[in-house]
Amino acid sequence: MASGLSKRILFLSFVALTIVSVLILLFTYTFEDNDNYKPVFFERDAKRFTILLWTPFFSERDYIPATSLENCKHQNCVFTSERNHYDSADAVIFHLRDVRTDDLPKYRPSSLQRWVLLNHESPVHSPREELAALNGLINWTATYRQESEIFLSPRVTKLDQRSIVDNNINHNRSGYVVQLVSNCNTPGNREKFVTELRKHIDVDIYGRCGDKQCLPKMSTECYHNLSSKYFFYLSFENSICRDYVTEKFFSILDYPIVPVVFGGADYDKLAPPHSYIDALAAGNPKKLAEKLKKLIEHPEEYDKYFEWKNNYAMRMQSHPCQLCNLLNEPTEESKSWTNLIEWWFDQASCSSWKASH
């Protein structure tokens, strides 16, 4: 009797151990956020990385929520703004616009701790003194510049298989060109370019710099309405600087309207082929207007600006994902950025548009 009871206890123990093992496997793997993912397994006591948000992001302290890693390859990173975690933090993020030179850490607890510079702004809107204070201290940069370890813009991906996309292109639109803008005096002089452009083609301006409103602002509903009424959307950046491209361009690619870009980036490297029109490459506003009118008059040529969607896609990996990946899979030995001022300001080659006479 006792022997039978012992065998039953052993059997139940084996079953329980098997169930626990399976549950551990189920709850300790994650997937990459693309179609070619490979499962990443973590041991129960695997390293968890702490990332300290030393500065706010403008007025927001905890600007990276826990849910930011839900679709990431690695999910073993924790973001916090509590500075009592500084000594144990594996990485510290400094948002440049919120850096104060009198509020930087007085020491670094470990040579393994990574300092990360986060900046979405162009050089003309970046503080020079605060950046100089970080020179030689930053290990990784998170910006729109191509050389950054963490890249803030989407990447163009060629699809494995060609897909047929119905872009539902309407050629009976009431307007020609639209711009959505609230900054009316910019370093790149985009407003002067638009003033000249309006002499040759109708441009409706929405927002603070115009007489029309598109509500809710920057919403899907707004963009849908604009893309049903106009043929072209002016994705004009406020600054003409190297690599500087914002959501003004990337967001509009989702809609059946052709973006017209104005900036200092090499758009051929950033955008799908034949997906945009470069205003600065046109020569001058008059020539650009002539090109736009010609495309409206020839729908078959206009439609070609959407053919890229059959072969390409824009994929975005968030900077929290990229940072967590770097901590888990370091690809190089520790380094420090010792030329931040030269890199960010001098090499940016910022300029302003001037009308040619």
mmCIF file of N, CA and C in Angstrom, residues 66-150:
data_model
loop_
_atom_site.group_PDB
_atom_site.id
_atom_site.type_symbol
_atom_site.label_atom_id
_atom_site.label_comp_id
_atom_site.label_asym_id
_atom_site.label_seq_id
_atom_site.Cartn_x
_atom_site.Cartn_y
_atom_site.Cartn_z
ATOM 1 N N ALA A 66 5.851 51.329 -19.917
ATOM 2 C CA ALA A 66 6.224 49.913 -19.878
ATOM 3 C C ALA A 66 5.778 49.179 -21.130
ATOM 4 N N THR A 67 4.678 49.640 -21.735
ATOM 5 C CA THR A 67 4.137 48.967 -22.922
ATOM 6 C C THR A 67 4.976 49.213 -24.174
ATOM 7 N N SER A 68 5.990 50.070 -24.087
ATOM 8 C CA SER A 68 6.783 50.414 -25.274
ATOM 9 C C SER A 68 7.593 49.242 -25.805
ATOM 10 N N LEU A 69 7.759 48.198 -25.011
ATOM 11 C CA LEU A 69 8.558 47.039 -25.435
ATOM 12 C C LEU A 69 7.708 45.833 -25.827
ATOM 13 N N GLU A 70 6.405 46.024 -25.920
ATOM 14 C CA GLU A 70 5.511 44.884 -26.146
ATOM 15 C C GLU A 70 5.836 44.112 -27.420
ATOM 16 N N ASN A 71 6.225 44.783 -28.473
ATOM 17 C CA ASN A 71 6.492 44.110 -29.744
ATOM 18 C C ASN A 71 7.978 44.049 -30.068
ATOM 19 N N CYS A 72 8.811 44.181 -29.060
ATOM 20 C CA CYS A 72 10.252 44.212 -29.279
ATOM 21 C C CYS A 72 10.866 42.819 -29.180
ATOM 22 N N LYS A 73 12.023 42.687 -29.774
ATOM 23 C CA LYS A 73 12.756 41.426 -29.708
ATOM 24 C C LYS A 73 13.107 41.085 -28.271
ATOM 25 N N HIS A 74 13.601 42.072 -27.533
ATOM 26 C CA HIS A 74 13.940 41.898 -26.113
ATOM 27 C C HIS A 74 12.986 42.734 -25.279
ATOM 28 N N GLN A 75 12.551 42.161 -24.170
ATOM 29 C CA GLN A 75 11.614 42.869 -23.295
ATOM 30 C C GLN A 75 12.119 42.934 -21.856
ATOM 31 N N ASN A 76 13.395 42.745 -21.671
ATOM 32 C CA ASN A 76 13.954 42.701 -20.320
ATOM 33 C C ASN A 76 14.588 44.026 -19.915
ATOM 34 N N CYS A 77 13.981 45.138 -20.346
ATOM 35 C CA CYS A 77 14.448 46.472 -19.975
ATOM 36 C C CYS A 77 13.347 47.203 -19.204
ATOM 37 N N VAL A 78 13.743 47.939 -18.202
ATOM 38 C CA VAL A 78 12.811 48.699 -17.371
ATOM 39 C C VAL A 78 13.206 50.168 -17.430
ATOM 40 N N PHE A 79 12.243 51.042 -17.751
ATOM 41 C CA PHE A 79 12.495 52.477 -17.834
ATOM 42 C C PHE A 79 11.927 53.168 -16.593
ATOM 43 N N THR A 80 12.721 54.062 -16.027
ATOM 44 C CA THR A 80 12.282 54.771 -14.824
ATOM 45 C C THR A 80 12.854 56.185 -14.824
ATOM 46 N N SER A 81 12.149 57.104 -14.187
ATOM 47 C CA SER A 81 12.655 58.468 -14.023
ATOM 48 C C SER A 81 13.117 58.715 -12.590
ATOM 49 N N GLU A 82 13.074 57.680 -11.757
ATOM 50 C CA GLU A 82 13.487 57.808 -10.349
ATOM 51 C C GLU A 82 15.012 57.783 -10.252
ATOM 52 N N ARG A 83 15.601 58.882 -9.852
ATOM 53 C CA ARG A 83 17.055 59.004 -9.852
ATOM 54 C C ARG A 83 17.753 58.172 -8.779
ATOM 55 N N ASN A 84 17.001 57.636 -7.845
ATOM 56 C CA ASN A 84 17.638 56.761 -6.855
ATOM 57 C C ASN A 84 18.105 55.451 -7.486
ATOM 58 N N HIS A 85 17.741 55.220 -8.760
ATOM 59 C CA HIS A 85 18.212 54.038 -9.486
ATOM 60 C C HIS A 85 19.477 54.333 -10.290
ATOM 61 N N TYR A 86 20.033 55.533 -10.134
ATOM 62 C CA TYR A 86 21.156 55.927 -10.978
ATOM 63 C C TYR A 86 22.351 54.990 -10.840
ATOM 64 N N ASP A 87 22.728 54.653 -9.624
ATOM 65 C CA ASP A 87 23.930 53.832 -9.414
ATOM 66 C C ASP A 87 23.814 52.448 -10.038
ATOM 67 N N SER A 88 22.602 51.935 -10.155
ATOM 68 C CA SER A 88 22.409 50.592 -10.717
ATOM 69 C C SER A 88 21.931 50.616 -12.170
ATOM 70 N N ALA A 89 21.772 51.813 -12.738
ATOM 71 C CA ALA A 89 21.245 51.917 -14.097
ATOM 72 C C ALA A 89 22.276 51.438 -15.120
ATOM 73 N N ASP A 90 21.802 50.694 -16.090
ATOM 74 C CA ASP A 90 22.666 50.221 -17.175
ATOM 75 C C ASP A 90 22.804 51.276 -18.271
ATOM 76 N N ALA A 91 21.810 52.142 -18.392
ATOM 77 C CA ALA A 91 21.856 53.229 -19.376
ATOM 78 C C ALA A 91 21.117 54.434 -18.809
ATOM 79 N N VAL A 92 21.540 55.623 -19.233
ATOM 80 C CA VAL A 92 20.922 56.875 -18.789
ATOM 81 C C VAL A 92 20.631 57.715 -20.037
ATOM 82 N N ILE A 93 19.378 58.147 -20.192
ATOM 83 C CA ILE A 93 18.982 58.915 -21.370
ATOM 84 C C ILE A 93 18.890 60.400 -21.022
ATOM 85 N N PHE A 94 19.496 61.228 -21.875
ATOM 86 C CA PHE A 94 19.449 62.677 -21.733
ATOM 87 C C PHE A 94 18.765 63.257 -22.973
ATOM 88 N N HIS A 95 17.574 63.829 -22.801
ATOM 89 C CA HIS A 95 16.911 64.516 -23.914
ATOM 90 C C HIS A 95 17.511 65.908 -24.008
ATOM 91 N N LEU A 96 18.156 66.203 -25.142
ATOM 92 C CA LEU A 96 18.996 67.393 -25.244
ATOM 93 C C LEU A 96 18.265 68.682 -24.915
ATOM 94 N N ARG A 97 17.031 68.832 -25.376
ATOM 95 C CA ARG A 97 16.311 70.090 -25.120
ATOM 96 C C ARG A 97 16.017 70.302 -23.635
ATOM 97 N N ASP A 98 16.126 69.258 -22.827
ATOM 98 C CA ASP A 98 15.842 69.376 -21.388
ATOM 99 C C ASP A 98 17.090 69.262 -20.526
ATOM 100 N N VAL A 99 18.255 69.174 -21.157
ATOM 101 C CA VAL A 99 19.504 69.087 -20.394
ATOM 102 C C VAL A 99 19.821 70.437 -19.761
ATOM 103 N N ARG A 100 20.222 70.403 -18.473
ATOM 104 C CA ARG A 100 20.726 71.591 -17.778
ATOM 105 C C ARG A 100 22.148 71.298 -17.343
ATOM 106 N N THR A 101 23.056 72.191 -17.671
ATOM 107 C CA THR A 101 24.464 71.945 -17.358
ATOM 108 C C THR A 101 24.711 71.833 -15.851
ATOM 109 N N ASP A 102 23.856 72.462 -15.034
ATOM 110 C CA ASP A 102 24.022 72.389 -13.578
ATOM 111 C C ASP A 102 23.291 71.187 -12.974
ATOM 112 N N ASP A 103 22.743 70.331 -13.830
ATOM 113 C CA ASP A 103 21.960 69.201 -13.333
ATOM 114 C C ASP A 103 22.468 67.867 -13.893
ATOM 115 N N LEU A 104 23.671 67.835 -14.391
ATOM 116 C CA LEU A 104 24.223 66.587 -14.903
ATOM 117 C C LEU A 104 24.769 65.746 -13.748
ATOM 118 N N PRO A 105 24.806 64.433 -13.893
ATOM 119 C CA PRO A 105 25.375 63.583 -12.829
ATOM 120 C C PRO A 105 26.815 63.993 -12.530
ATOM 121 N N LYS A 106 27.191 63.897 -11.264
ATOM 122 C CA LYS A 106 28.531 64.309 -10.834
ATOM 123 C C LYS A 106 29.565 63.206 -11.034
ATOM 124 N N TYR A 107 29.108 61.991 -11.256
ATOM 125 C CA TYR A 107 30.021 60.865 -11.426
ATOM 126 C C TYR A 107 29.297 59.784 -12.219
ATOM 127 N N ARG A 108 30.069 58.810 -12.701
ATOM 128 C CA ARG A 108 29.500 57.650 -13.375
ATOM 129 C C ARG A 108 29.863 56.432 -12.536
ATOM 130 N N PRO A 109 28.870 55.696 -12.044
ATOM 131 C CA PRO A 109 29.133 54.604 -11.103
ATOM 132 C C PRO A 109 29.899 53.427 -11.701
ATOM 133 N N SER A 110 29.832 53.278 -13.030
ATOM 134 C CA SER A 110 30.500 52.147 -13.669
ATOM 135 C C SER A 110 30.868 52.525 -15.095
ATOM 136 N N SER A 111 32.012 52.017 -15.561
ATOM 137 C CA SER A 111 32.409 52.264 -16.939
ATOM 138 C C SER A 111 31.496 51.537 -17.916
ATOM 139 N N LEU A 112 30.697 50.617 -17.403
ATOM 140 C CA LEU A 112 29.768 49.873 -18.243
ATOM 141 C C LEU A 112 28.436 50.607 -18.433
ATOM 142 N N GLN A 113 28.190 51.616 -17.631
ATOM 143 C CA GLN A 113 26.946 52.384 -17.771
ATOM 144 C C GLN A 113 26.991 53.209 -19.054
ATOM 145 N N ARG A 114 25.947 53.112 -19.872
ATOM 146 C CA ARG A 114 25.897 53.810 -21.152
ATOM 147 C C ARG A 114 25.065 55.088 -21.029
ATOM 148 N N TRP A 115 25.628 56.193 -21.521
ATOM 149 C CA TRP A 115 24.895 57.448 -21.565
ATOM 150 C C TRP A 115 24.400 57.661 -22.992
ATOM 151 N N VAL A 116 23.116 58.013 -23.103
ATOM 152 C CA VAL A 116 22.453 58.089 -24.402
ATOM 153 C C VAL A 116 21.920 59.502 -24.615
ATOM 154 N N LEU A 117 22.254 60.099 -25.762
ATOM 155 C CA LEU A 117 21.746 61.416 -26.124
ATOM 156 C C LEU A 117 20.544 61.244 -27.039
ATOM 157 N N LEU A 118 19.402 61.779 -26.640
ATOM 158 C CA LEU A 118 18.172 61.718 -27.432
ATOM 159 C C LEU A 118 17.856 63.111 -27.952
ATOM 160 N N ASN A 119 17.685 63.232 -29.271
ATOM 161 C CA ASN A 119 17.359 64.539 -29.843
ATOM 162 C C ASN A 119 16.634 64.369 -31.167
ATOM 163 N N HIS A 120 15.409 64.923 -31.259
ATOM 164 C CA HIS A 120 14.624 64.901 -32.486
ATOM 165 C C HIS A 120 14.775 66.201 -33.284
ATOM 166 N N GLU A 121 15.335 67.229 -32.666
ATOM 167 C CA GLU A 121 15.318 68.565 -33.255
ATOM 168 C C GLU A 121 16.477 68.785 -34.224
ATOM 169 N N SER A 122 16.299 69.746 -35.116
ATOM 170 C CA SER A 122 17.368 70.114 -36.037
ATOM 171 C C SER A 122 18.429 70.922 -35.285
ATOM 172 N N PRO A 123 19.628 71.074 -35.856
ATOM 173 C CA PRO A 123 20.679 71.848 -35.183
ATOM 174 C C PRO A 123 20.264 73.274 -34.837
ATOM 175 N N VAL A 124 19.455 73.908 -35.692
ATOM 176 C CA VAL A 124 19.070 75.295 -35.422
ATOM 177 C C VAL A 124 18.149 75.401 -34.208
ATOM 178 N N HIS A 125 17.590 74.290 -33.760
ATOM 179 C CA HIS A 125 16.755 74.293 -32.563
ATOM 180 C C HIS A 125 17.382 73.466 -31.439
ATOM 181 N N SER A 126 18.687 73.255 -31.522
ATOM 182 C CA SER A 126 19.399 72.480 -30.500
ATOM 183 C C SER A 126 20.299 73.401 -29.684
ATOM 184 N N PRO A 127 20.340 73.226 -28.365
ATOM 185 C CA PRO A 127 21.182 74.080 -27.518
ATOM 186 C C PRO A 127 22.654 73.687 -27.601
ATOM 187 N N ARG A 128 23.508 74.617 -27.972
ATOM 188 C CA ARG A 128 24.931 74.332 -28.169
ATOM 189 C C ARG A 128 25.667 74.116 -26.840
ATOM 190 N N GLU A 129 25.428 74.974 -25.863
ATOM 191 C CA GLU A 129 26.152 74.883 -24.588
ATOM 192 C C GLU A 129 25.879 73.561 -23.886
ATOM 193 N N GLU A 130 24.625 73.138 -23.897
ATOM 194 C CA GLU A 130 24.259 71.886 -23.234
ATOM 195 C C GLU A 130 24.867 70.684 -23.946
ATOM 196 N N LEU A 131 24.929 70.743 -25.273
ATOM 197 C CA LEU A 131 25.548 69.651 -26.016
ATOM 198 C C LEU A 131 27.049 69.599 -25.741
ATOM 199 N N ALA A 132 27.688 70.765 -25.658
ATOM 200 C CA ALA A 132 29.122 70.821 -25.370
ATOM 201 C C ALA A 132 29.432 70.205 -24.009
ATOM 202 N N ALA A 133 28.516 70.378 -23.051
ATOM 203 C CA ALA A 133 28.725 69.826 -21.705
ATOM 204 C C ALA A 133 28.714 68.303 -21.709
ATOM 205 N N LEU A 134 28.112 67.702 -22.724
ATOM 206 C CA LEU A 134 28.028 66.237 -22.816
ATOM 207 C C LEU A 134 29.125 65.644 -23.688
ATOM 208 N N ASN A 135 29.954 66.488 -24.264
ATOM 209 C CA ASN A 135 30.997 65.997 -25.166
ATOM 210 C C ASN A 135 31.962 65.067 -24.424
ATOM 211 N N GLY A 136 32.209 63.900 -24.995
ATOM 212 C CA GLY A 136 33.088 62.923 -24.372
ATOM 213 C C GLY A 136 32.406 62.035 -23.348
ATOM 214 N N LEU A 137 31.132 62.336 -23.055
ATOM 215 C CA LEU A 137 30.401 61.569 -22.047
ATOM 216 C C LEU A 137 29.349 60.644 -22.661
ATOM 217 N N ILE A 138 28.947 60.933 -23.878
ATOM 218 C CA ILE A 138 27.876 60.177 -24.541
ATOM 219 C C ILE A 138 28.449 58.940 -25.240
ATOM 220 N N ASN A 139 27.819 57.799 -25.003
ATOM 221 C CA ASN A 139 28.230 56.550 -25.661
ATOM 222 C C ASN A 139 27.403 56.259 -26.908
ATOM 223 N N TRP A 140 26.094 56.526 -26.826
ATOM 224 C CA TRP A 140 25.203 56.255 -27.954
ATOM 225 C C TRP A 140 24.338 57.480 -28.208
ATOM 226 N N THR A 141 24.069 57.757 -29.481
ATOM 227 C CA THR A 141 23.151 58.836 -29.835
ATOM 228 C C THR A 141 21.878 58.248 -30.427
ATOM 229 N N ALA A 142 20.766 58.877 -30.119
ATOM 230 C CA ALA A 142 19.458 58.491 -30.657
ATOM 231 C C ALA A 142 18.889 59.716 -31.369
ATOM 232 N N THR A 143 19.108 59.799 -32.678
ATOM 233 C CA THR A 143 18.690 60.952 -33.453
ATOM 234 C C THR A 143 18.259 60.499 -34.851
ATOM 235 N N TYR A 144 17.930 61.470 -35.716
ATOM 236 C CA TYR A 144 17.574 61.183 -37.104
ATOM 237 C C TYR A 144 18.812 61.114 -37.998
ATOM 238 N N ARG A 145 19.993 61.417 -37.452
ATOM 239 C CA ARG A 145 21.213 61.381 -38.254
ATOM 240 C C ARG A 145 21.612 59.936 -38.547
ATOM 241 N N GLN A 146 22.093 59.693 -39.749
ATOM 242 C CA GLN A 146 22.382 58.344 -40.209
ATOM 243 C C GLN A 146 23.454 57.653 -39.370
ATOM 244 N N GLU A 147 24.356 58.427 -38.760
ATOM 245 C CA GLU A 147 25.460 57.831 -38.010
ATOM 246 C C GLU A 147 25.053 57.400 -36.597
ATOM 247 N N SER A 148 23.870 57.739 -36.164
ATOM 248 C CA SER A 148 23.454 57.424 -34.801
ATOM 249 C C SER A 148 23.302 55.919 -34.589
ATOM 250 N N GLU A 149 23.655 55.489 -33.397
ATOM 251 C CA GLU A 149 23.477 54.075 -33.055
ATOM 252 C C GLU A 149 22.003 53.700 -32.989
ATOM 253 N N ILE A 150 21.184 54.667 -32.594
ATOM 254 C CA ILE A 150 19.737 54.475 -32.526
ATOM 255 C C ILE A 150 19.113 55.460 -33.495
#
